[in-house]
Tab-separated table of C-alpha atoms and ligand atoms in Angstrom:
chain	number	residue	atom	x	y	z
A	1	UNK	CA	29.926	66.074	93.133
A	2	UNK	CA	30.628	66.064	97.190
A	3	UNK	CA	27.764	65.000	99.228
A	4	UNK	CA	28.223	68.309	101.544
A	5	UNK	CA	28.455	71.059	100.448
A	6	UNK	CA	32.136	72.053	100.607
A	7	UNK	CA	31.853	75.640	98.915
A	8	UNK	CA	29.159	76.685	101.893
A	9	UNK	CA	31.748	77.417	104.728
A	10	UNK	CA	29.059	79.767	106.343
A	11	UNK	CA	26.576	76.875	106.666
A	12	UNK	CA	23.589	78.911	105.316
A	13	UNK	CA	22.446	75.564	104.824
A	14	UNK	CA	21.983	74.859	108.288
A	15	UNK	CA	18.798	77.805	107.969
A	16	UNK	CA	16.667	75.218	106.648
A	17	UNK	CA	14.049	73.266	108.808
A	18	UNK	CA	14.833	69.783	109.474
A	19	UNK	CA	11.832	68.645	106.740
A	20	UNK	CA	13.399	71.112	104.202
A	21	UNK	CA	16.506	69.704	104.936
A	22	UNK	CA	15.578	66.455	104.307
A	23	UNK	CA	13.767	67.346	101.200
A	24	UNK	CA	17.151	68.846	100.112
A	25	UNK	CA	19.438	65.830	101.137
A	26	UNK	CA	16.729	63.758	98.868
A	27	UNK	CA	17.205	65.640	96.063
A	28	UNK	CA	20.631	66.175	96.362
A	29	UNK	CA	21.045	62.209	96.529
A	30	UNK	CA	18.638	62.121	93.162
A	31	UNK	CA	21.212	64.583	91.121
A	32	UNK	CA	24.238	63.183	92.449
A	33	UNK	CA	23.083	59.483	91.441
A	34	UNK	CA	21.300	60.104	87.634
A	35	UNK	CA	21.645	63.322	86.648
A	36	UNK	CA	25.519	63.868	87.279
A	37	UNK	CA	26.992	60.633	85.625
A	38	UNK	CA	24.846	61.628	82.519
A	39	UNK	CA	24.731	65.406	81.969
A	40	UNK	CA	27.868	65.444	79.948
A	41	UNK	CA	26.895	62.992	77.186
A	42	UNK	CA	23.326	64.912	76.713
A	43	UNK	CA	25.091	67.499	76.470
A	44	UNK	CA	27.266	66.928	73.577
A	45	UNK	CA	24.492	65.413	71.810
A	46	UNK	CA	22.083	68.293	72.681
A	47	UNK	CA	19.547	65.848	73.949
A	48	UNK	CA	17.002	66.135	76.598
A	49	UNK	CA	16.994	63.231	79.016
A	50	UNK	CA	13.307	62.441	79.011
A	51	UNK	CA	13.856	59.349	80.966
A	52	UNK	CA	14.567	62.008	83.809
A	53	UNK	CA	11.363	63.258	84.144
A	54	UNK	CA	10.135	60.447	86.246
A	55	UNK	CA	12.776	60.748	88.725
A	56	UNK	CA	11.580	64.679	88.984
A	57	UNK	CA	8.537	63.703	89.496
A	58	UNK	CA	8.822	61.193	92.522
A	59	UNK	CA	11.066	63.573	94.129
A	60	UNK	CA	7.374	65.640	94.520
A	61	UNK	CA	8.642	69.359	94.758
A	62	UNK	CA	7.310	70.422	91.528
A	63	UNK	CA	4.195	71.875	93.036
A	64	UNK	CA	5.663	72.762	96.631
A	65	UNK	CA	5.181	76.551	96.202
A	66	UNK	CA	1.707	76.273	94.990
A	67	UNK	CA	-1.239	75.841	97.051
A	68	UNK	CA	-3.700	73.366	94.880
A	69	UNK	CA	-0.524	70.864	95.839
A	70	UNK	CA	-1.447	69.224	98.903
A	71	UNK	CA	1.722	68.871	101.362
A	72	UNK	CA	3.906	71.548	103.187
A	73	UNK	CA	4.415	74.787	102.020
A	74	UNK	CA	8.135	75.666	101.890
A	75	UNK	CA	10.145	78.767	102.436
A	76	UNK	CA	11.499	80.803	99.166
A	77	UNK	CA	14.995	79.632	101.070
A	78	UNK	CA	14.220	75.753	100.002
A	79	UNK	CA	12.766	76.764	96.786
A	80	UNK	CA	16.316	78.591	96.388
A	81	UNK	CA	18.545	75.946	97.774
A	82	UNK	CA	16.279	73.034	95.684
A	83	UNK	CA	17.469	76.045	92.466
A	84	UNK	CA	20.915	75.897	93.381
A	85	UNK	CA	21.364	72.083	93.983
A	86	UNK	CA	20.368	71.698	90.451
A	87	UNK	CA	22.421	73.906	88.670
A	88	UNK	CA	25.213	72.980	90.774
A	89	UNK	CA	24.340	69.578	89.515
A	90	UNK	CA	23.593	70.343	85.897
A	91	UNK	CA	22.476	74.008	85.050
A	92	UNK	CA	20.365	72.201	81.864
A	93	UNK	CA	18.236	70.657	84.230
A	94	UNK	CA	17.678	73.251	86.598
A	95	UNK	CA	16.625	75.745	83.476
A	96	UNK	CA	14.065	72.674	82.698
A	97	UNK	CA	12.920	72.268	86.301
A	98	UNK	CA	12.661	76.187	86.459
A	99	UNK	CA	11.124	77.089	82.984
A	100	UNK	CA	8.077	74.291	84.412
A	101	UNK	CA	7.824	75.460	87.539
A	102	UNK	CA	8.671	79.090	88.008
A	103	UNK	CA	7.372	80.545	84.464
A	104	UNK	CA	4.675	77.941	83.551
A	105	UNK	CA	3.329	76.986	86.738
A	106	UNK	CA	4.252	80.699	88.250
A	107	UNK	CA	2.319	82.068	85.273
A	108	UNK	CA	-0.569	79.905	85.819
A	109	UNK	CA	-0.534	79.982	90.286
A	110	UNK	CA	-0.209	84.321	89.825
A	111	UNK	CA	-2.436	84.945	86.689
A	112	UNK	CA	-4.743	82.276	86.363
A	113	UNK	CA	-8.498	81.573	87.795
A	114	UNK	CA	-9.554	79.451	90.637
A	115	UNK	CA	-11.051	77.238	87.812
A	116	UNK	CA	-7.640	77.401	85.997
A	117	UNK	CA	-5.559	76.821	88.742
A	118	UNK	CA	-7.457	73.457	90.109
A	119	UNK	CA	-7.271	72.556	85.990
A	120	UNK	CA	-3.529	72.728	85.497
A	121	UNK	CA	-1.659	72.964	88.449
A	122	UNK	CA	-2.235	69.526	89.785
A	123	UNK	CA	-0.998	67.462	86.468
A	124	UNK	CA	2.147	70.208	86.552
A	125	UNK	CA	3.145	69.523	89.619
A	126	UNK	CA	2.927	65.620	89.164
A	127	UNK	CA	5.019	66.586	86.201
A	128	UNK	CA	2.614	64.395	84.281
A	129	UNK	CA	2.095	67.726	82.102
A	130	UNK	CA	5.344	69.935	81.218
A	131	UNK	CA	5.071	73.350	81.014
A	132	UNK	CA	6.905	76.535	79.097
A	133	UNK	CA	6.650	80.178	78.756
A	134	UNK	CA	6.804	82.476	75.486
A	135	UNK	CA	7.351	85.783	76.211
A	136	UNK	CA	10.750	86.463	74.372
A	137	UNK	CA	10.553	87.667	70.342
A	138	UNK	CA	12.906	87.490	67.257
A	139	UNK	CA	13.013	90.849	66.980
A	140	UNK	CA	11.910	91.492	70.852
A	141	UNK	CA	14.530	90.767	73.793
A	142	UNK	CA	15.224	92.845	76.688
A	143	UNK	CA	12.696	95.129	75.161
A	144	UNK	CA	9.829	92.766	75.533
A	145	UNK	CA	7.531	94.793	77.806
A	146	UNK	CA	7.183	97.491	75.088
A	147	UNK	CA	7.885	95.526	71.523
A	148	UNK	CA	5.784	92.763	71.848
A	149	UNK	CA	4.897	92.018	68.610
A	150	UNK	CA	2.474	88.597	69.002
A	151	UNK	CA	-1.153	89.289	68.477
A	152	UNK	CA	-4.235	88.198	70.329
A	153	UNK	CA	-7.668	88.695	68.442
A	154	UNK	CA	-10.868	87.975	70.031
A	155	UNK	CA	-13.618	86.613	68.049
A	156	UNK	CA	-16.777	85.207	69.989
A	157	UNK	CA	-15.350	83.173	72.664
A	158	UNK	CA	-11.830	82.040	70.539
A	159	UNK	CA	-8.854	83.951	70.313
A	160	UNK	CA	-6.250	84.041	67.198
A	161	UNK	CA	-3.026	84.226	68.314
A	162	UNK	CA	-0.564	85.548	65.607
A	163	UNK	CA	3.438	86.235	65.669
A	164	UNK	CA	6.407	84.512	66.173
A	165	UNK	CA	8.786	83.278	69.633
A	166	UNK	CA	12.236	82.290	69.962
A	167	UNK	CA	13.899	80.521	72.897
A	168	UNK	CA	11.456	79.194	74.450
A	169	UNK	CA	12.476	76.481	76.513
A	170	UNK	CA	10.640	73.128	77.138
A	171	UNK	CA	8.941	73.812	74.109
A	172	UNK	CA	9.503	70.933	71.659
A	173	UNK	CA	7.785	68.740	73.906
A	174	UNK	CA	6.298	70.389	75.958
A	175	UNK	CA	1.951	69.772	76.585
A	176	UNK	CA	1.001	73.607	77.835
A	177	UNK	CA	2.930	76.526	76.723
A	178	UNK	CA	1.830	80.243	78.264
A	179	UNK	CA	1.880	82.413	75.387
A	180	UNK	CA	1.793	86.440	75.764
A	181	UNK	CA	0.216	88.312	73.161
A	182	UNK	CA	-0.750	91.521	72.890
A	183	UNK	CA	-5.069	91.829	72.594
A	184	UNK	CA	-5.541	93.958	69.355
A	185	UNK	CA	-8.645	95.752	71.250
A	186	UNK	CA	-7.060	97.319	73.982
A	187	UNK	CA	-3.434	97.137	73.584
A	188	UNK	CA	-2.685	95.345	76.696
A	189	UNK	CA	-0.233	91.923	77.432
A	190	UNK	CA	-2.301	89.120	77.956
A	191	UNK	CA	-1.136	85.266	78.718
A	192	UNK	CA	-2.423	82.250	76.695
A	193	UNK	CA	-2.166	78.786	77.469
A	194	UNK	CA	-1.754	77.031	74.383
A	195	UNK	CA	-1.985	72.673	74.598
A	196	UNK	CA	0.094	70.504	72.428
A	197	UNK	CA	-1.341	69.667	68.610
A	198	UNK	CA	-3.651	73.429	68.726
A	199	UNK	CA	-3.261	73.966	65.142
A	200	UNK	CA	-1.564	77.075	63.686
A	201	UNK	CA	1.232	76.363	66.555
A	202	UNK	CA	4.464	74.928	65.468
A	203	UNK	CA	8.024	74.666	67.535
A	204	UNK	CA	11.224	73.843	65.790
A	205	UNK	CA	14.019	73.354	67.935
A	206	UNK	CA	17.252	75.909	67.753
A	207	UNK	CA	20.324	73.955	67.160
A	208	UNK	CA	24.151	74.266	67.649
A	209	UNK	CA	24.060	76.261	71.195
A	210	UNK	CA	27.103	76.529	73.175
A	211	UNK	CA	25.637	76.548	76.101
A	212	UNK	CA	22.710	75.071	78.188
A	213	UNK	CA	22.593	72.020	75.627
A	214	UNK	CA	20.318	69.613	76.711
A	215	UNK	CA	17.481	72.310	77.529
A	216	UNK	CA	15.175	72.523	74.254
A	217	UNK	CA	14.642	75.766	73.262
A	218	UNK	CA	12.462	76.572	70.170
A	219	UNK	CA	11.759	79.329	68.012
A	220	UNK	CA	7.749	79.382	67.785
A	221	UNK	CA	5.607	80.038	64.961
A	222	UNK	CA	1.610	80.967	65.936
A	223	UNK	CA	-0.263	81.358	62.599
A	224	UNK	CA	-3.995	81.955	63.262
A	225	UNK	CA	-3.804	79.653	66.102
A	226	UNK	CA	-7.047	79.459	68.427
A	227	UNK	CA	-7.151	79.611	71.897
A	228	UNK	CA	-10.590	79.086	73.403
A	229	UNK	CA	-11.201	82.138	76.272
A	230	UNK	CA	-11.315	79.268	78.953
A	231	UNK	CA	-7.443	79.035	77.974
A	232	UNK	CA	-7.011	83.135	78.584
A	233	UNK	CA	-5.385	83.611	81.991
A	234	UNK	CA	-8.235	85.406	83.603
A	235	UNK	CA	-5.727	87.571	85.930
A	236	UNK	CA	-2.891	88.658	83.467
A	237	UNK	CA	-4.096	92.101	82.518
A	238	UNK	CA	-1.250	93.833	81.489
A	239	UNK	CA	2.746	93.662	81.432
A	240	UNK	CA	2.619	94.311	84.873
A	241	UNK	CA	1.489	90.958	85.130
A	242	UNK	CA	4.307	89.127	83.610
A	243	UNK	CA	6.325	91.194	85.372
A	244	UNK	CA	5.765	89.504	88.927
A	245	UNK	CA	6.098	86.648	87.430
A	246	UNK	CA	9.740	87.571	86.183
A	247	UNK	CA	10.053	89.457	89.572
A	248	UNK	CA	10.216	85.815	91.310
A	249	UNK	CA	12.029	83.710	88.804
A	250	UNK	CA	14.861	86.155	88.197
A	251	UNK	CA	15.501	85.513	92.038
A	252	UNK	CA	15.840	81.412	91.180
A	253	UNK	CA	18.605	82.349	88.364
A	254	UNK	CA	20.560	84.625	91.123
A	255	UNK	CA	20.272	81.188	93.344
A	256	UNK	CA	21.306	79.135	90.062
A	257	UNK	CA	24.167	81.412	89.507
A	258	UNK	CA	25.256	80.294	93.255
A	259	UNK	CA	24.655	77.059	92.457
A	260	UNK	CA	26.975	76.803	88.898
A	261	UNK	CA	29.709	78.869	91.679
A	262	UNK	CA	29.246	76.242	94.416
A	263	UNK	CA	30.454	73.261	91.217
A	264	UNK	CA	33.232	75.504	90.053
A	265	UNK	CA	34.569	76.011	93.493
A	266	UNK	CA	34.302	72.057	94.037
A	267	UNK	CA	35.546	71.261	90.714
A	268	UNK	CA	38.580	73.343	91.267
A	269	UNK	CA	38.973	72.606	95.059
A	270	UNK	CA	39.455	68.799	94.282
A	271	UNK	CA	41.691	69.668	91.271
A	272	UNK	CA	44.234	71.497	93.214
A	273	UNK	CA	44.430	68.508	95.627
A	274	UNK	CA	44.793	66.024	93.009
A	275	UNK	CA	46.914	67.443	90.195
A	276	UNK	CA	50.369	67.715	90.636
A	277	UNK	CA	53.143	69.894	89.209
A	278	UNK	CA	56.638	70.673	90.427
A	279	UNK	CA	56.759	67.543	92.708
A	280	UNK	CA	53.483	68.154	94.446
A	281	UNK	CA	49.688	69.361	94.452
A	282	UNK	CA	49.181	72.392	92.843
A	283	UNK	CA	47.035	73.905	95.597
A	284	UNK	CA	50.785	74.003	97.514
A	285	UNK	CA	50.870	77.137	95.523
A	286	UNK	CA	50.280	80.819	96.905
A	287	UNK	CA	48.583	81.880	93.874
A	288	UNK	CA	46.478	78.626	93.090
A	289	UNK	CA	44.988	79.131	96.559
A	290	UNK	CA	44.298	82.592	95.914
A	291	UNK	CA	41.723	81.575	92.704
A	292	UNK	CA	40.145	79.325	95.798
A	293	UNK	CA	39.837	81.443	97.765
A	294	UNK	CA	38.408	84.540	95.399
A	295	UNK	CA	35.790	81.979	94.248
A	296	UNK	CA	34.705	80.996	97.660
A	297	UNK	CA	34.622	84.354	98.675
A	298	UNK	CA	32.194	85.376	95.273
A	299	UNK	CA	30.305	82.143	95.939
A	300	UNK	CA	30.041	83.057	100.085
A	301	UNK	CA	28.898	86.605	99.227
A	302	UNK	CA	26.109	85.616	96.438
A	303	UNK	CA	25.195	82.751	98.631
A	304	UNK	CA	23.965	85.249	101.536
A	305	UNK	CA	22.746	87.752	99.567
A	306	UNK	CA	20.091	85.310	97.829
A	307	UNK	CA	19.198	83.909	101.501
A	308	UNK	CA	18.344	87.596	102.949
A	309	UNK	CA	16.469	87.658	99.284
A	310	UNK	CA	14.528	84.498	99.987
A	311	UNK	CA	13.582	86.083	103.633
A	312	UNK	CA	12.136	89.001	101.734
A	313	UNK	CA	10.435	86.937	99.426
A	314	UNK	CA	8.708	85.160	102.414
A	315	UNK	CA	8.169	88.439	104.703
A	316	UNK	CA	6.291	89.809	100.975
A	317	UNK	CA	8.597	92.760	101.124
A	318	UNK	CA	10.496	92.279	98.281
A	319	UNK	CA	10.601	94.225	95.262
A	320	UNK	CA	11.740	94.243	91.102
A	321	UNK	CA	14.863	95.714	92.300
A	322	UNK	CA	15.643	93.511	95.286
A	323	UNK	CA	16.025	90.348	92.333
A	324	UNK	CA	17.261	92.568	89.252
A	325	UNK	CA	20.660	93.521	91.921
A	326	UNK	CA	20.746	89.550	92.568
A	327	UNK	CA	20.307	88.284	89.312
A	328	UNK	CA	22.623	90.375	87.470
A	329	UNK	CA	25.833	90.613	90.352
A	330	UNK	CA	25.666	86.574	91.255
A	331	UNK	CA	25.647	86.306	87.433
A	332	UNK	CA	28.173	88.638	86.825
A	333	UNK	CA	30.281	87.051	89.988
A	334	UNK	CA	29.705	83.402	88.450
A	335	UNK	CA	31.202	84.344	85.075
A	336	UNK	CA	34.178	85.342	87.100
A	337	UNK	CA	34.463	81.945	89.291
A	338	UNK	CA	34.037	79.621	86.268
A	339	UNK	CA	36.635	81.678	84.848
A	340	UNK	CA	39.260	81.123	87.426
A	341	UNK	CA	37.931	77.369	87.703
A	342	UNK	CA	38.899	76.991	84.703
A	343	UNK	CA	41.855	78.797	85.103
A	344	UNK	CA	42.946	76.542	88.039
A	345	UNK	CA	42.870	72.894	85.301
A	346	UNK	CA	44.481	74.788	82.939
A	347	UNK	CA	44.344	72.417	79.633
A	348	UNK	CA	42.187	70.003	81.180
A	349	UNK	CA	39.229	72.978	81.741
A	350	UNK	CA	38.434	72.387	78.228
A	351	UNK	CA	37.492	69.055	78.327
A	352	UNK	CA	34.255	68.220	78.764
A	353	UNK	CA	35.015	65.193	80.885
A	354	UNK	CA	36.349	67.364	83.811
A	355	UNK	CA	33.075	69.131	84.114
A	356	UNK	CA	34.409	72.700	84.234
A	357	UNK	CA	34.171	73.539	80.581
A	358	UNK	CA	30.296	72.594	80.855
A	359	UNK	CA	29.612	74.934	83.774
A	360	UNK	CA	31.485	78.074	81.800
A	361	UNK	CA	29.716	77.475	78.882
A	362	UNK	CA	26.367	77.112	80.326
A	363	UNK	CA	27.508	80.450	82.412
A	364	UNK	CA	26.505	82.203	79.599
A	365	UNK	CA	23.029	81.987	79.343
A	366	UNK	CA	22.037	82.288	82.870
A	367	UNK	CA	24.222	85.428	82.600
A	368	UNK	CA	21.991	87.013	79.493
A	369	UNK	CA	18.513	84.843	80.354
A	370	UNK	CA	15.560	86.091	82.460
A	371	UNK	CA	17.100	89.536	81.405
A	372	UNK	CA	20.515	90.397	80.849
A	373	UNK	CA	22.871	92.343	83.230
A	374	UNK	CA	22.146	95.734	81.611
A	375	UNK	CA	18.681	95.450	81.510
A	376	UNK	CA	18.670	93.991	85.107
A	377	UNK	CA	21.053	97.675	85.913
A	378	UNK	CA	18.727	99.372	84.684
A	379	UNK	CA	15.756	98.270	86.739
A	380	UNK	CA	17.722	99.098	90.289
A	381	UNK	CA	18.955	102.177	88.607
A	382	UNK	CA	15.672	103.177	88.090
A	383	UNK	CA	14.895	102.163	91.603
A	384	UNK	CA	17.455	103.997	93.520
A	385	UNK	CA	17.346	107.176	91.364
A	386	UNK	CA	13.775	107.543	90.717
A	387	UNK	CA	14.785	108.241	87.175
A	388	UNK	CA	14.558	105.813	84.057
A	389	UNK	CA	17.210	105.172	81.707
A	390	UNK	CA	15.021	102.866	79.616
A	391	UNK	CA	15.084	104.324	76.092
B	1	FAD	C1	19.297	79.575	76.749
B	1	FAD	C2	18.192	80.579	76.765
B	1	FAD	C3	16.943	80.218	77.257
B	1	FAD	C4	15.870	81.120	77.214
B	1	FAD	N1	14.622	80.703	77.594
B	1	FAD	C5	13.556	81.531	77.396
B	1	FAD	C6	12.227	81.076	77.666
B	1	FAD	O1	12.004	79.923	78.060
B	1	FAD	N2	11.188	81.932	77.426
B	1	FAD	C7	11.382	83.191	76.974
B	1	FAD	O2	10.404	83.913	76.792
B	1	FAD	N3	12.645	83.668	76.731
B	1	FAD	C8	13.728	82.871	76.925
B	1	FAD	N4	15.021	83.334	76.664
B	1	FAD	C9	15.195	84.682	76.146
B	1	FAD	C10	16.008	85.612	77.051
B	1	FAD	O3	15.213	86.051	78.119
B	1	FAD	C11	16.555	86.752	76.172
B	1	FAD	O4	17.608	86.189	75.411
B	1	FAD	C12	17.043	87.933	76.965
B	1	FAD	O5	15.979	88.612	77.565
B	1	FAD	C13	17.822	88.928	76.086
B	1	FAD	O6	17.143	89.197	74.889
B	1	FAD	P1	17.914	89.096	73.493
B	1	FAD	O7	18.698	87.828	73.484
B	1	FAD	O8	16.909	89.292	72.421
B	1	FAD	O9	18.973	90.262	73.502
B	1	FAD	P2	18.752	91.839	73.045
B	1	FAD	O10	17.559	92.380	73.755
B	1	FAD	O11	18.779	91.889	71.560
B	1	FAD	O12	20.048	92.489	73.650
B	1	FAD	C14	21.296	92.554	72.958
B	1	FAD	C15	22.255	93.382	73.808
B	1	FAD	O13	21.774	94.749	73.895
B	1	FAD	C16	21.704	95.146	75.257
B	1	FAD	N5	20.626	96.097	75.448
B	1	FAD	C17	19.340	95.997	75.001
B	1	FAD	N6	18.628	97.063	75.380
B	1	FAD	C18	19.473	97.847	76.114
B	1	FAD	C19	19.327	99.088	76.787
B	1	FAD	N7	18.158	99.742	76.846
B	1	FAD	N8	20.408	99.625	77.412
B	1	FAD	C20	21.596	98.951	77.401
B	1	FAD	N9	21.792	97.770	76.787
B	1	FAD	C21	20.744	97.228	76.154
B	1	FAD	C22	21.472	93.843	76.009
B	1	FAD	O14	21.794	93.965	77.388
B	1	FAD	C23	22.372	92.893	75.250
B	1	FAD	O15	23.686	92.997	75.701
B	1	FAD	C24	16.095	82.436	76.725
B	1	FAD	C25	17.368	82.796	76.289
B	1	FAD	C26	18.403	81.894	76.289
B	1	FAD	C27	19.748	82.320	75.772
């Protein structure tokens, strides 16, 4: 992994403050040092490297969006870039980092108390408590908002929290998980925080993924389990709730995607300049440049459409349909450049020592997480025609 970044010809980077920059450059250093030389062999052995978690934690950005975190505030464009560093590092860990600090601690900062905020924030963003989020159902996908099948039942001042979760990630191990259930009474989506070792809560972990291997993702099971109503986010009232929170970290995914096209690109880049074939480097060739220069130009196009998306974040004009376009065309766009990385080292894209066949696989979930490119269609369709296709 270069220690500039090679793929961003524009310099977008160069929009960042000098203290963001720095912050950037730290973390940067951090992936390229122990998360790089190891994300291959937890990987293939579908581990998670706890041993990590430390090194998150000094770098002290979990909590920069939030204010209970004392320190500077940052712009939505260093939250991005801080996105896409990691997944150009290791998409595993930036689903990690993100499922902690964009759903859990986003579901907490937007939906929870004063009170609940001051009580769970701090530990998160000292990473000395990991979070996750369980929104997404067996039988309940993309149409979540609707189908939510999880019950919430009130009795005194405990709630029962009934139903079942899959791929939640983080949630082996993880010591707060926001669960959203639907309250029996009124029929509205509410959000849960549910601590390690409440009984009637078990996780088992799902096994044999092809992509995004070292993130643990469960399928829950909540059998009467209580949840006191100090643990009920006071603020999430309905699905329009959970929404905002999606609203934000469907943006980070779009600046992911950017991130797993930024590796490709450098992956490939330093392939063609290396590998020779018919007496010299392949990137000699008209058509081997030509994959270089399609990815650049799909990595260069995502790359400024997420920083005008960041701007919006900050000036608080952005809306669902401003991240559902970004999410689902960087997405769509990264499928393409891993593609044509691969392309580019022929057999050797398959091997999972030459990086490339890690980034394609793990193209596939961003591509169909945080909702998938149809359902992400149909939330700007809706947008721009005024009419819903949702069925
Ligand atoms: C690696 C990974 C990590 C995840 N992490 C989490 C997590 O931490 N927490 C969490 O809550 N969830 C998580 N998810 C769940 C993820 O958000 C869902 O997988 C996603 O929303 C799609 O749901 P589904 O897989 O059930 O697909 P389905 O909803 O069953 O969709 C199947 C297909 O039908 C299409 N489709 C569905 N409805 C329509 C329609 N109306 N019109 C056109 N096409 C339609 C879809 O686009 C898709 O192609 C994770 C998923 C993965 C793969």
């Amino acid at each position: 992994m270069p220690e500039v970044l090679t793929g961003d010809i524009y310099r977008f980077e160069d929009m960042l403050s000098h203290h963001e920059r720095d912050i950037l450059l730290r973390v940067r250093e951090f992936l390229r040092s122990q998360v790089v030389p190891i994300a291959n062999e937890f990987w293939r052995r579908e581990e998670f490297p706890v041993e990590l978690v430390k090194g998150f934690a000094d770098l002290g950005i979990a909590g920069l969006a939030y204010d209970e975190v004392p320190g500077l505030r940052p712009s939505s464009l260093l939250s991005g870039f801080l996105a896409m560093e990691m997944a150009r590092a290791d998409p595993s860990m930036a689903t990690f980092f993100g499922v902690h600090t964009g759903l859990a601690m986003g579901s907490i900062a937007a939906c929870g108390s004063t009170g609940q905020r001051e009580r769970w924030l701090p530990p998160m963003s000292r990473m000395e408590q990991i979070g996750a989020f369980a929104l997404t159902e067996p039988q309940g996908g993309s149409d979540v908002a609707g189908g939510l099948r999880t019950t919430a039942r009130r009795v005194g001042d405990t709630w029962f929290l009934d139903g079942a979760k899959r791929w939640i990630g983080n949630a082996t191990f993880a010591d707060l998980v926001v669960v959203w259930a639907r309250d029996v009474e009124d029929g509205h989506v509410k959000g849960f925080v549910v601590e390690r070792g409440t009984p009637g809560f078990t996780a088992t972990k799902i096994r044999n993924k092809m992509a995004l291997r070292s993130v643990q993702n469960a399928d829950i099971v909540l059998d009467g389990c209580r949840v006191p109503e100090d643990n009920r986010l006071q603020k999430a009232r309905s699905f329009r709730d959970t929404a905002g929170i999606l609203r934000r970290t469907r943006s980070g995914v779009a600046w992911q995607a950017v991130g797993v096209m930024l590796a490709a690109y450098e992956i490939a880049l330093d392939y063609a300049k290396e590998r020779e074939q018919f007496g010299g480097p392949i990137g000699r060739f008209q058509l081997v440049q030509d994959l270089l220069v399609r990815m650049l130009g799909n990595t260069t196009s995502c790359l400024g459409m997420v920083v005008r998306l960041a701007q919006l974040q900050d000036e608080g004009t952005y809306r669902d349909e401003h991240s559902a376009l970004a999410k689902a065309y960087c997405t769509t766009r990264m499928r393409e450049v891993v593609g044509w990385a691969r392309e580019l080292l022929a057999g050797n894209g398959i091997v999972l020592d030459y990086d490339i066949g890690r980034f394609v696989a793990d193209a596939e979930a961003l591509y169909s997480y945080e909702g998938t490119r149809e359902i992400n269609t149909l939330i700007v369709g809706r947008a721009i025609t005024g009419l819903s296709a949702f069925v």
